[in-house]
Every structure is written in structure tokens, then in C-alpha cells.
C-alpha positions as a printed NumPy array, in Angstrom:
array([[ 66.631,  10.583, -15.671],
       [ 64.338,  12.908, -13.766],
       [ 62.128,  11.265, -11.166],
       [ 59.45 ,  13.041,  -9.206],
       [ 58.549,  11.343,  -5.952],
       [ 55.298,  11.922,  -4.089],
       [ 54.709,  11.018,  -0.472],
       [ 52.272,  11.694,   2.339],
       [ 49.196,   9.945,   1.051],
       [ 47.018,   7.774,   3.229],
       [ 43.661,   7.546,   4.93 ],
       [ 42.201,  10.775,   6.263],
       [ 38.819,  11.502,   7.772],
       [ 36.502,  14.054,   6.201],
       [ 37.299,  17.419,   7.703],
       [ 40.8  ,  16.355,   8.677],
       [ 44.064,  17.385,   7.064],
       [ 46.896,  15.813,   5.131],
       [ 50.042,  17.137,   3.521],
       [ 51.463,  15.695,   0.34 ],
       [ 55.068,  16.212,  -0.679],
       [ 56.769,  16.142,  -4.058],
       [ 60.512,  16.063,  -4.45 ],
       [ 62.925,  15.332,  -7.279],
       [ 66.264,  13.884,  -6.212],
       [ 69.078,  15.277,  -8.332],
       [ 66.805,  17.715, -10.189],
       [ 66.352,  21.317,  -9.103],
       [ 62.652,  22.088,  -8.983],
       [ 63.276,  25.738,  -8.112],
       [ 63.275,  26.879, -11.732],
       [ 60.069,  25.203, -12.778],
       [ 56.362,  25.304, -12.249],
       [ 55.138,  22.228, -10.412],
       [ 51.646,  20.82 , -10.753],
       [ 49.474,  18.499,  -8.718],
       [ 47.007,  16.289, -10.55 ],
       [ 44.667,  13.608,  -9.293],
       [ 42.85 ,  10.672, -10.768],
       [ 39.912,   8.988,  -9.124],
       [ 38.785,   5.497, -10.125],
       [ 36.953,   5.589, -13.427],
       [ 37.661,   9.263, -13.983],
       [ 40.113,  11.26 , -16.057],
       [ 43.183,  12.779, -14.538],
       [ 42.474,  16.36 , -13.549],
       [ 44.622,  19.3  , -12.582],
       [ 44.35 ,  20.311,  -8.95 ],
       [ 46.92 ,  23.014,  -8.418],
       [ 50.081,  24.63 ,  -9.724],
       [ 52.829,  26.801,  -8.284],
       [ 55.136,  28.797, -10.523],
       [ 58.878,  29.027, -10.161],
       [ 60.   ,  31.216,  -7.292],
       [ 63.343,  32.081,  -8.908],
       [ 63.402,  35.853,  -9.115],
       [ 60.236,  36.153,  -7.064],
       [ 59.528,  35.634,  -3.384],
       [ 55.84 ,  35.219,  -4.104],
       [ 55.224,  32.605,  -6.778],
       [ 51.86 ,  32.422,  -8.472],
       [ 49.473,  29.688,  -7.431],
       [ 46.452,  28.205,  -9.167],
       [ 43.677,  25.908,  -7.997],
       [ 40.796,  24.059,  -9.513],
       [ 37.39 ,  25.282,  -8.41 ],
       [ 36.753,  22.015,  -6.596],
       [ 39.645,  22.526,  -4.148],
       [ 39.953,  26.299,  -3.983],
       [ 39.828,  27.484,  -0.391],
       [ 40.583,  24.026,   1.001],
       [ 43.934,  23.025,  -0.526],
       [ 47.146,  25.041,  -0.42 ],
       [ 50.186,  24.552,  -2.609],
       [ 53.584,  25.788,  -1.519],
       [ 57.237,  25.209,  -2.22 ],
       [ 60.345,  25.011,  -0.094],
       [ 63.303,  25.554,  -2.348],
       [ 65.788,  24.762,   0.406],
       [ 64.211,  21.318,   0.616],
       [ 63.589,  21.066,  -3.15 ],
       [ 60.033,  20.111,  -2.279],
       [ 56.56 ,  21.178,  -3.294],
       [ 53.716,  20.565,  -0.88 ],
       [ 49.981,  20.235,  -1.226],
       [ 48.142,  20.802,   2.028],
       [ 44.712,  19.196,   2.037],
       [ 42.412,  20.806,   4.572],
       [ 38.823,  19.745,   5.126],
       [ 39.034,  16.985,   2.54 ],
       [ 35.846,  15.396,   1.29 ],
       [ 35.186,  11.818,   0.176],
       [ 35.176,  13.06 ,  -3.429],
       [ 38.821,  14.087,  -2.998],
       [ 39.728,  10.401,  -2.865],
       [ 42.187,   9.772,  -5.688],
       [ 45.756,   9.049,  -6.619],
       [ 47.618,  12.354,  -6.497],
       [ 50.481,  13.   ,  -8.894],
       [ 53.009,  15.774,  -9.107],
       [ 54.428,  16.817, -12.443],
       [ 56.373,  19.533, -14.199],
       [ 56.459,  20.829, -17.744],
       [ 59.856,  22.439, -17.091],
       [ 58.495,  25.912, -17.723],
       [ 58.689,  28.639, -15.121],
       [ 55.072,  29.77 , -15.309],
       [ 51.981,  27.708, -14.764],
       [ 49.82 ,  26.752, -17.721],
       [ 47.01 ,  25.598, -15.54 ],
       [ 44.606,  23.487, -17.553],
       [ 47.144,  21.57 , -19.567],
       [ 48.039,  17.943, -18.935],
       [ 51.092,  17.903, -21.194],
       [ 53.992,  17.465, -18.798],
       [ 57.611,  16.499, -19.222],
       [ 57.931,  14.551, -15.986],
       [ 55.467,  12.764, -13.728],
       [ 55.682,  11.047, -10.4  ],
       [ 54.15 ,   7.648,  -9.763],
       [ 51.481,   9.012,  -7.465],
       [ 50.348,   8.682,  -3.876],
       [ 46.903,   7.443,  -2.86 ],
       [ 44.667,   9.642,  -0.746],
       [ 41.541,   8.069,   0.707],
       [ 39.039,  10.29 ,   2.467],
       [ 36.717,   8.214,   4.565],
       [ 35.344,   7.944,   8.053]])
């Protein structure tokens, strides 16, 4: 059974930085697009970012929601079988549980929430 595991969440001050990690023990993420979603209390889960598969390409495509564009960066390290989400200059409204997921396709379909596998999430709290 495929399990995605997020880590790196915690308390961060506004304007600080935090890096989230997503890995999948026993499952090769290299071939698949990987998404980050978030869900704040009382709100729907929303897509934050996506990185396409880097198999066959040294420069995978990346996508961001308008609310995080220019502040968050998604990347992947295939040697570590890990996808990262770097949160720079976070704001209090970025407070949420962050989930990684994959639809086991190679390209991103940013905007969809239909995924094959989800992690359990990691809580990010942005507060001074």
C-alpha cells in the first residue's frame, strides 16, 4: 500500500521560512507528478503547488496557486525520493494542514483534487 509521508511542519513566524518534505517509502515518486494541498480550519482543501515528473527531463514543470506564487517553491530530489515545499515569507493566512498527494500521472493537472494517494498532513502555523 502506498503511503505518502509529510514532515517539517511547525510554528513559524511571519516572514520566516520553513521547508516541508514529502516522501513515499517503497514507492518511486520519480515517475509521477506530486502535489501539495492545504486545508485551513473551516475551509476547503486547496491546491498549493505541483511538480511534474522529472523522468526524461532535468527541468520539471512547476505550478503554484496565485496566493503563494513568488513565496513558495516546490522541488524534487529523486535521489532522496522526496518532494519539498519551501515556504518563504509565510503569512498568518498560510496557516493550515499541508498534504502531499499524487495522481500517478507524469504531468500536473493543477486544479484537480482527484488524487490516487494522499499523505496524512503536517500542520503549519504562522504566528508571532
